[in-house]
PDB file of C-alpha atoms in Angstrom:
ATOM      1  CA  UNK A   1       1.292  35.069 -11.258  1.00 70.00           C
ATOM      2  CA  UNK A   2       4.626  37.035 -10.332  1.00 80.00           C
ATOM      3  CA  UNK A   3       4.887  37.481  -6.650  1.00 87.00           C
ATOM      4  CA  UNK A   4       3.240  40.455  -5.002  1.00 90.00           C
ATOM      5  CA  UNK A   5       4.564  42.845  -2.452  1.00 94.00           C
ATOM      6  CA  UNK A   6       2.651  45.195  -0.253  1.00 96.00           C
ATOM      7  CA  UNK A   7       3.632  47.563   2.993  1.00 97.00           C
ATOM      8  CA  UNK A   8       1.517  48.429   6.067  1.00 97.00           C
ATOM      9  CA  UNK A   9       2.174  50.889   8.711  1.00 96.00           C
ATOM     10  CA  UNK A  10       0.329  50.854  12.398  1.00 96.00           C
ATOM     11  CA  UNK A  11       1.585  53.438  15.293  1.00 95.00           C
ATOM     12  CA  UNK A  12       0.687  52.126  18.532  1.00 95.00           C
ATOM     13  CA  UNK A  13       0.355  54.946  21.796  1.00 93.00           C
ATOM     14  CA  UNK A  14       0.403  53.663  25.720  1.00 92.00           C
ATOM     15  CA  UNK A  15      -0.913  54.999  28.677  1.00 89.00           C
ATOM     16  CA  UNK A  16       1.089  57.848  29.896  1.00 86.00           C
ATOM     17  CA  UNK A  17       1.871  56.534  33.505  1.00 87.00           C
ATOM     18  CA  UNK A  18       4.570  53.734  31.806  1.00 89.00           C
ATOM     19  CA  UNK A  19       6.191  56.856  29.628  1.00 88.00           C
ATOM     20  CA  UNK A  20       7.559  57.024  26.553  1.00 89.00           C
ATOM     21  CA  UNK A  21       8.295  54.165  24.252  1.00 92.00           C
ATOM     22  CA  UNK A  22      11.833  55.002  24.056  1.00 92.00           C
ATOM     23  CA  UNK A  23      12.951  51.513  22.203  1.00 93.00           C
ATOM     24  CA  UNK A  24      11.559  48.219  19.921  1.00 91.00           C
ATOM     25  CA  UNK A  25      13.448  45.739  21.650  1.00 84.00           C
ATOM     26  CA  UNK A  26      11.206  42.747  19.315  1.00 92.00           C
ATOM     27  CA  UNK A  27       8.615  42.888  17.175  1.00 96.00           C
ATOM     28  CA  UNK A  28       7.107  39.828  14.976  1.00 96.00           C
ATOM     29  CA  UNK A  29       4.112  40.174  12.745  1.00 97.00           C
ATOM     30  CA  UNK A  30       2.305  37.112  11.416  1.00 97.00           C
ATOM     31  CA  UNK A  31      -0.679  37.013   8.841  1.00 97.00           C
ATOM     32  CA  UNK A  32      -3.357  35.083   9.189  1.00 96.00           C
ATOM     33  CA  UNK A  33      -6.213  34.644   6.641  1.00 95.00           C
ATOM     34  CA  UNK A  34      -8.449  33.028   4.537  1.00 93.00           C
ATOM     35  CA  UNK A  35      -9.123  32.452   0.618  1.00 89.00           C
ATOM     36  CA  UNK A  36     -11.974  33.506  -0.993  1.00 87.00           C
ATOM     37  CA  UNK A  37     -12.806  33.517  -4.980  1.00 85.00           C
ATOM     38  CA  UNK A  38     -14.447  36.634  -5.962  1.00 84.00           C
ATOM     39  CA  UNK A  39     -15.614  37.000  -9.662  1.00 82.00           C
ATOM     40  CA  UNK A  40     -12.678  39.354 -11.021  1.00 82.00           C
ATOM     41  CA  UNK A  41     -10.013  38.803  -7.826  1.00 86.00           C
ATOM     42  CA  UNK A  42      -8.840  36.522  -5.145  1.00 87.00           C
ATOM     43  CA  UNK A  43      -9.913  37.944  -1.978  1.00 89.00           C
ATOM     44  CA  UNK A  44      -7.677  37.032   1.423  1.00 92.00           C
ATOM     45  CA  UNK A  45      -9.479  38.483   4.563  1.00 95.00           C
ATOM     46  CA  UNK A  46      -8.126  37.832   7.719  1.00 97.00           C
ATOM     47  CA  UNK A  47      -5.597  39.274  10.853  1.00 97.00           C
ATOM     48  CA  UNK A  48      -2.170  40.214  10.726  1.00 98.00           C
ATOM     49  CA  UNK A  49      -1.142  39.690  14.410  1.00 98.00           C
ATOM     50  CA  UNK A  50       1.340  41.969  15.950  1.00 97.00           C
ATOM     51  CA  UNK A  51       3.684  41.226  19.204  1.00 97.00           C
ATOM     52  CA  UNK A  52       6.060  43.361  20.345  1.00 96.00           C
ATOM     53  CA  UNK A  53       8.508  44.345  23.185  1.00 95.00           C
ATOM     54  CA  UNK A  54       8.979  47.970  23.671  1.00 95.00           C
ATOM     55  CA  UNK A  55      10.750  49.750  26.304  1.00 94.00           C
ATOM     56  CA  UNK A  56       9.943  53.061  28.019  1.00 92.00           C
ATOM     57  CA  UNK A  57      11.165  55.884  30.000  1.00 87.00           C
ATOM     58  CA  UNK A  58       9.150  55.423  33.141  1.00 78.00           C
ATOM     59  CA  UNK A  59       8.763  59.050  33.698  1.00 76.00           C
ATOM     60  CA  UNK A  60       5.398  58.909  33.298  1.00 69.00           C
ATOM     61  CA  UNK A  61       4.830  61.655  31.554  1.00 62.00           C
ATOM     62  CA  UNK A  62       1.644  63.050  29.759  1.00 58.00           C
ATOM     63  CA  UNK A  63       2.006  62.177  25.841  1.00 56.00           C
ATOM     64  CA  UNK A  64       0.581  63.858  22.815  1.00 62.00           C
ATOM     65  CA  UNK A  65      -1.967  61.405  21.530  1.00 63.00           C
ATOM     66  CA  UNK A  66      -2.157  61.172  17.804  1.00 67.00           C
ATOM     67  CA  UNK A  67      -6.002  60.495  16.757  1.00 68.00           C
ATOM     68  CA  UNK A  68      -4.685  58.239  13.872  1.00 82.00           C
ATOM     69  CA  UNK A  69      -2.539  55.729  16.673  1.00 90.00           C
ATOM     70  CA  UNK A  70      -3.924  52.712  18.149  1.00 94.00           C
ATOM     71  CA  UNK A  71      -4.477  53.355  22.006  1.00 93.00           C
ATOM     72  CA  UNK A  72      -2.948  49.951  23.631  1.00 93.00           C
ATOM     73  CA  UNK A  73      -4.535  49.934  27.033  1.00 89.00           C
ATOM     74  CA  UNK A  74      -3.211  46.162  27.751  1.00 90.00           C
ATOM     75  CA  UNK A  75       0.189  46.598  28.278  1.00 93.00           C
ATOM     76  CA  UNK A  76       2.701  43.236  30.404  1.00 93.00           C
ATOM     77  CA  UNK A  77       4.989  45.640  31.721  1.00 91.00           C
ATOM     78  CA  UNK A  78       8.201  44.841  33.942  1.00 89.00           C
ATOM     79  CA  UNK A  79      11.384  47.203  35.083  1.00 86.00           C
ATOM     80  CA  UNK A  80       9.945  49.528  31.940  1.00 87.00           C
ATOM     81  CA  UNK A  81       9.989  47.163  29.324  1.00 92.00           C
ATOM     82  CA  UNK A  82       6.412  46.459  27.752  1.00 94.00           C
ATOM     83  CA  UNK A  83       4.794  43.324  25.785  1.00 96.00           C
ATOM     84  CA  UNK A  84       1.402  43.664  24.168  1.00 96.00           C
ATOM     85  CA  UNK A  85      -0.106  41.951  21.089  1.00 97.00           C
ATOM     86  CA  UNK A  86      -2.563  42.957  18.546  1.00 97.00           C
ATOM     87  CA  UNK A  87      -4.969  42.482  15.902  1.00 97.00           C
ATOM     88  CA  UNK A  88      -4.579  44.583  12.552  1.00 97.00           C
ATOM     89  CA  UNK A  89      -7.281  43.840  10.275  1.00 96.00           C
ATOM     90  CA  UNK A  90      -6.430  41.800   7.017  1.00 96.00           C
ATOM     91  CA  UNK A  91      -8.338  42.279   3.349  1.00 94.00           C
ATOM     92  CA  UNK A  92      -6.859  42.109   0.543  1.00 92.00           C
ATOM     93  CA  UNK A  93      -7.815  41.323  -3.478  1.00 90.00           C
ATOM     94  CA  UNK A  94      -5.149  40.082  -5.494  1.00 87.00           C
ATOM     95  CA  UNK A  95      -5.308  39.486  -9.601  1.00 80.00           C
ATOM     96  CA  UNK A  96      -6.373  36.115 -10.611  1.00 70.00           C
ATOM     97  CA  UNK A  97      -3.894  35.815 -13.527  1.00 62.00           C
ATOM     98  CA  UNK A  98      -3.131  32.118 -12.919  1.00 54.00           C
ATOM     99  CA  UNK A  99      -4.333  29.378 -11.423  1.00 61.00           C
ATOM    100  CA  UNK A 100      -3.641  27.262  -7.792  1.00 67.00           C
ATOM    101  CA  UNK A 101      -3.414  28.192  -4.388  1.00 78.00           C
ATOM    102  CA  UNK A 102      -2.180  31.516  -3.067  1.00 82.00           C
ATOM    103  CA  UNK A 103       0.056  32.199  -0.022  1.00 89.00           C
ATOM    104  CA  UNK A 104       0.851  35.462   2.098  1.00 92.00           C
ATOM    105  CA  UNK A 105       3.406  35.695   4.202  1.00 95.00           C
ATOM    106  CA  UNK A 106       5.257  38.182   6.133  1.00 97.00           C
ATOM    107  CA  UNK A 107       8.712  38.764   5.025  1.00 96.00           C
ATOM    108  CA  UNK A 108       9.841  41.830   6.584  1.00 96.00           C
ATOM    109  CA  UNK A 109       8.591  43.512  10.124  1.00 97.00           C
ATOM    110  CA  UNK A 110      10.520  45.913  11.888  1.00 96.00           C
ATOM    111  CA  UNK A 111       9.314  48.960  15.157  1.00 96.00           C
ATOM    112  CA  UNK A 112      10.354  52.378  16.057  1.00 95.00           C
ATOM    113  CA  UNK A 113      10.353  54.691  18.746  1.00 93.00           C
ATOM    114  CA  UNK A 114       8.955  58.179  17.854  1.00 91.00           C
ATOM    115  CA  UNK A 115       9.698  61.388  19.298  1.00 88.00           C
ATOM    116  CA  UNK A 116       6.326  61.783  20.564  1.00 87.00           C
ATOM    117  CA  UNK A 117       6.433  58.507  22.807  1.00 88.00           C
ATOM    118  CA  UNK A 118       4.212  56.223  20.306  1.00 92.00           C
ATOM    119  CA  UNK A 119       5.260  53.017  18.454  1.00 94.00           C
ATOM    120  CA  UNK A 120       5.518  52.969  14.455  1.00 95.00           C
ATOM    121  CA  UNK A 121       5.583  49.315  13.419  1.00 97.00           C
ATOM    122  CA  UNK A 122       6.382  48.692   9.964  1.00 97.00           C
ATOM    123  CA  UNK A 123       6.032  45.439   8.073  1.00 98.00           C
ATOM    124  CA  UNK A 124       5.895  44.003   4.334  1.00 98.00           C
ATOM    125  CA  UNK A 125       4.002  40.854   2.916  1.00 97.00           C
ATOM    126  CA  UNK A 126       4.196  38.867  -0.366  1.00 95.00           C
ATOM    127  CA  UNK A 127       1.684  36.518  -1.801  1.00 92.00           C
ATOM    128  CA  UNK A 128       2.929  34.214  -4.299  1.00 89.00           C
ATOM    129  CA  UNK A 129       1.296  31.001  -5.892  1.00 84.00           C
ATOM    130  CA  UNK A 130       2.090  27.671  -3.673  1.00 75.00           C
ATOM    131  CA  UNK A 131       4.907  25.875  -5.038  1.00 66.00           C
ATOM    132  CA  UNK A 132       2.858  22.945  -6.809  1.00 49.00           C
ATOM    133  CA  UNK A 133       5.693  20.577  -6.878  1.00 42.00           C
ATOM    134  CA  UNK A 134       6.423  20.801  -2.931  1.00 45.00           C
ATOM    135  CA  UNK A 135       3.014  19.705  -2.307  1.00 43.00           C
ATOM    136  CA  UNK A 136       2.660  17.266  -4.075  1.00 45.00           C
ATOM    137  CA  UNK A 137       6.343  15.697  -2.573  1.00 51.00           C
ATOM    138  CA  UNK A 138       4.235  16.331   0.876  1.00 53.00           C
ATOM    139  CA  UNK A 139       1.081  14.982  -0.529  1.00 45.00           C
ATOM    140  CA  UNK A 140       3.393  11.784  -1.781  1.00 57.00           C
ATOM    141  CA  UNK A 141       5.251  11.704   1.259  1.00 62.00           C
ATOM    142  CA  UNK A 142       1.864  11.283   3.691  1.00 61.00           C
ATOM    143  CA  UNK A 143       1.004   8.525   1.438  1.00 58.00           C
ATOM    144  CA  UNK A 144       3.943   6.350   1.882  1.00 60.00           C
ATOM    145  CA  UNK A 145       4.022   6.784   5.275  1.00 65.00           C
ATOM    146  CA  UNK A 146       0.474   5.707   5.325  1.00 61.00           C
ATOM    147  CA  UNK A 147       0.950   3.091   2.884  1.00 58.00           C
ATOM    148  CA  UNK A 148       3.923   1.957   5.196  1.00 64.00           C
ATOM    149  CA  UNK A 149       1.973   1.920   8.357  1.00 62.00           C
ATOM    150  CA  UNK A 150      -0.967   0.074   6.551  1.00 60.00           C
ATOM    151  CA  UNK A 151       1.619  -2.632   5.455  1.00 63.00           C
ATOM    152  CA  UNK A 152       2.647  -3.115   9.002  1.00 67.00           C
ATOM    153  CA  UNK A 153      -0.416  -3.671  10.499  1.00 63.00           C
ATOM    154  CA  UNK A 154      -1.205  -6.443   7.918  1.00 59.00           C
ATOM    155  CA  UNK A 155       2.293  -7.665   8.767  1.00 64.00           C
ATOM    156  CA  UNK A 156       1.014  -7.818  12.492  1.00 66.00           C
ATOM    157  CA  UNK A 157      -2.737  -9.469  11.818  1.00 58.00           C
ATOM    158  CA  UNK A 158      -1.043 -11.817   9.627  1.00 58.00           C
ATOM    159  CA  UNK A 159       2.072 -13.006  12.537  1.00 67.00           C
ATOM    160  CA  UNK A 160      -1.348 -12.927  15.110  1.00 64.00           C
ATOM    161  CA  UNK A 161      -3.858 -15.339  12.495  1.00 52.00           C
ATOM    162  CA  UNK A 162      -0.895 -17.350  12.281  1.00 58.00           C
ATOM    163  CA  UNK A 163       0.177 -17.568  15.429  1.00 67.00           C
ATOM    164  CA  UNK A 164      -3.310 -18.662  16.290  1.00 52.00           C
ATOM    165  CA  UNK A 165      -3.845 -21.400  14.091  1.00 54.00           C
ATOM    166  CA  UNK A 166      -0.417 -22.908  14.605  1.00 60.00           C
ATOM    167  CA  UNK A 167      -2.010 -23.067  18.493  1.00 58.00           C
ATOM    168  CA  UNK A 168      -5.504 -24.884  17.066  1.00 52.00           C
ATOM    169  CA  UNK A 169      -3.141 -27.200  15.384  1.00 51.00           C
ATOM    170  CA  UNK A 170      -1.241 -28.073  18.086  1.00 51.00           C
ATOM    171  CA  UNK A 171      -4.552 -28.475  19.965  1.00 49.00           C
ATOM    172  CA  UNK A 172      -6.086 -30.844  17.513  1.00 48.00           C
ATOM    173  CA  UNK A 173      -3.163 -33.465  16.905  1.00 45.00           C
ATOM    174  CA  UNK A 174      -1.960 -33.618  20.431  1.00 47.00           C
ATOM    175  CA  UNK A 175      -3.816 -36.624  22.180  1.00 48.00           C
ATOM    176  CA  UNK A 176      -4.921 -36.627  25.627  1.00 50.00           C
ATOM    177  CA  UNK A 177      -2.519 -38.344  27.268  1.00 42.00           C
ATOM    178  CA  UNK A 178      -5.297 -39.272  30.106  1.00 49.00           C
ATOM    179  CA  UNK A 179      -8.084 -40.010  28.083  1.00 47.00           C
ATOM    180  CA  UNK A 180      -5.739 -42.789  26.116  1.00 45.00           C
ATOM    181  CA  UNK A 181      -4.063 -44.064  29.290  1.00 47.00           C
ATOM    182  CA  UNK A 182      -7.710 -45.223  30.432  1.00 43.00           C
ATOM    183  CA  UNK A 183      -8.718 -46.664  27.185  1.00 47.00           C
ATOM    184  CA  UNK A 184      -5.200 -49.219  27.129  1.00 44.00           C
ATOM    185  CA  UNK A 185      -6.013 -49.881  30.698  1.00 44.00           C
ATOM    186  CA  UNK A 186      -9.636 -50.568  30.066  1.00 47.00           C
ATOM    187  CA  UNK A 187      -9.539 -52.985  27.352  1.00 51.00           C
ATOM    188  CA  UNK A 188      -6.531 -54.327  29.259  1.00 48.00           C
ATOM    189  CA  UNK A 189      -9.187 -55.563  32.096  1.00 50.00           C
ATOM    190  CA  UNK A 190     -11.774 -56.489  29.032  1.00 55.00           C
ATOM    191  CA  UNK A 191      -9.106 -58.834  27.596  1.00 58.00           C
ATOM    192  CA  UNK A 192      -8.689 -60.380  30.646  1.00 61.00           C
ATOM    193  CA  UNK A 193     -11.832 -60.669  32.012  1.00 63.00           C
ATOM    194  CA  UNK A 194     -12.423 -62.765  28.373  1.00 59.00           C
ATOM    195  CA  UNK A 195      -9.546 -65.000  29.383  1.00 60.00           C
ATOM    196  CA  UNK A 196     -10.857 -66.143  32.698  1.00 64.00           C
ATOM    197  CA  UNK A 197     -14.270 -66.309  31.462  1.00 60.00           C
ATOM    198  CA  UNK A 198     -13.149 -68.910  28.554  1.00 58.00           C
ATOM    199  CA  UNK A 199     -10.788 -70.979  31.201  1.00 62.00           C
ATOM    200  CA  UNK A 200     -13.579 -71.584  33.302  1.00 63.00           C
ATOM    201  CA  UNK A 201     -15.727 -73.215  30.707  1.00 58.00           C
ATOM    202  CA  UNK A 202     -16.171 -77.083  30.948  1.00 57.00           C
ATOM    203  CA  UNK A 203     -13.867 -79.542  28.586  1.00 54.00           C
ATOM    204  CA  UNK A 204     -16.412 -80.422  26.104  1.00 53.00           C
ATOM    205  CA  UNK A 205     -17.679 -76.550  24.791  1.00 51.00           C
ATOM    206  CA  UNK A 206     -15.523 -75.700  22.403  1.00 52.00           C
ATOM    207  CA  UNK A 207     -15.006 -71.580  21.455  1.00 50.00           C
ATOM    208  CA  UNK A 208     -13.560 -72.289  18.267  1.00 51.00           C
ATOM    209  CA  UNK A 209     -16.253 -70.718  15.768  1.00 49.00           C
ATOM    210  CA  UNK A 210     -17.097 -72.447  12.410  1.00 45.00           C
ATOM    211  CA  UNK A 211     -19.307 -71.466   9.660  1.00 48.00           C
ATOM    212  CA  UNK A 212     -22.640 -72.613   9.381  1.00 46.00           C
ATOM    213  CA  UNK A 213     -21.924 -74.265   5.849  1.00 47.00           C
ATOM    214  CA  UNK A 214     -18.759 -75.934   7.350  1.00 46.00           C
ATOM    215  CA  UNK A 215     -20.794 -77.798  10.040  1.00 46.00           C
ATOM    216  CA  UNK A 216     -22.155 -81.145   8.840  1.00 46.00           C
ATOM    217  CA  UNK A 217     -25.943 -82.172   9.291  1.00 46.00           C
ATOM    218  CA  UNK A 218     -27.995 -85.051   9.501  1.00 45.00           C
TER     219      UNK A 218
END
């Protein structure tokens, strides 16, 4: 599908006591909008939203009100210089003569004063097809970083499992220093106690043990 170009007009009138609209100090026009498959068209339906600065006289003066303007009764205005926003209805069916996702944007927007004191605001849109290939490089590029951040985090769990077990380890091999002291002092007193009991025994009791087939018997 070769792009598409279309151009909308809107004249926007004020209440008379801020004057004229003697200037179109900034205007920006955005379109906003949704997709919709229809059986011989692509249907976008939606807003194009309109903010603007304009700039009056101050003479508050009665103005000829055209029955095709848009009355703007919500008007910021400081030292004579205006800023209102509105919402121009979107719809719009475009050829389906290829396939993919469409886009409309606003490539032109531009205001001017008329001699009757009302606002003309001009702007022109294009829908096109999406460029395929950019979105799948964005597509591709919120993988990796995914893919990337996914990596790190089993980086992490693995540093943390091992980090752990190193710890149990540690835990396991390292003796209690306490426990082991008592032990060598325990069977230091058993060994003794052993001693004293064998040198108090009389002359003739031997404690040297023999096997029972090494004994001789009568």
């Amino acid at each position: 599908m070769e792009p598409t170009q279309w151009t909308l007009t809107e004249t926007f009138q004020f209440p008379a006591e801020y004057g004229k609209a003697v200037s179109a100090q900034e205007v920006k026009v955005t379109a906003g909008y949704t997709e919709h498959q229809t059986e011989d068209a692509v249907r976008l339906s939606g807003i194009y939203h309109v903010a603007a600065n304009v700039g009056f006289d101050g003479e508050g003066k009665e103005a000829t009100l055209d029955s095709d303007a848009i009355l703007i009764d919500d008007v910021d205005v400081q030292d004579q210089s205006g800023y209102f926003e509105y919402a121009v209805p979107l719809l719009v069916d475009l050829p389906t003569s290829a396939d993919g996702q469409l886009t409309a944007t606003v490539i032109d927007a531009s205001a001017t004063a008329t001699d009757d004191g009302s606002l003309a605001v001009m702007w022109t849109v294009e829908a096109k097809l999406a460029n395929v290939e950019a979105v799948a490089q964005n597509v591709e590029g919120e993988l990796t970083k995914t893919a990337l951040a996914t990596d790190e985090t089993a980086k992490e769990s693995k540093q943390e499992v091992a980090q752990v077990t190193e710890e149990t380890t540690t835990a396991a091999v390292t003796p209690d220093l306490e426990s082991s002291q008592v032990e060598t002092v325990t069977g230091y007193v058993d060994d003794n106690e052993m001693l004293a009991f064998i040198n108090d025994l009389e002359d003739d009791v031997t404690v040297t043990s023999f096997r029972l087939n090494d004994v001789f018997v009568e």
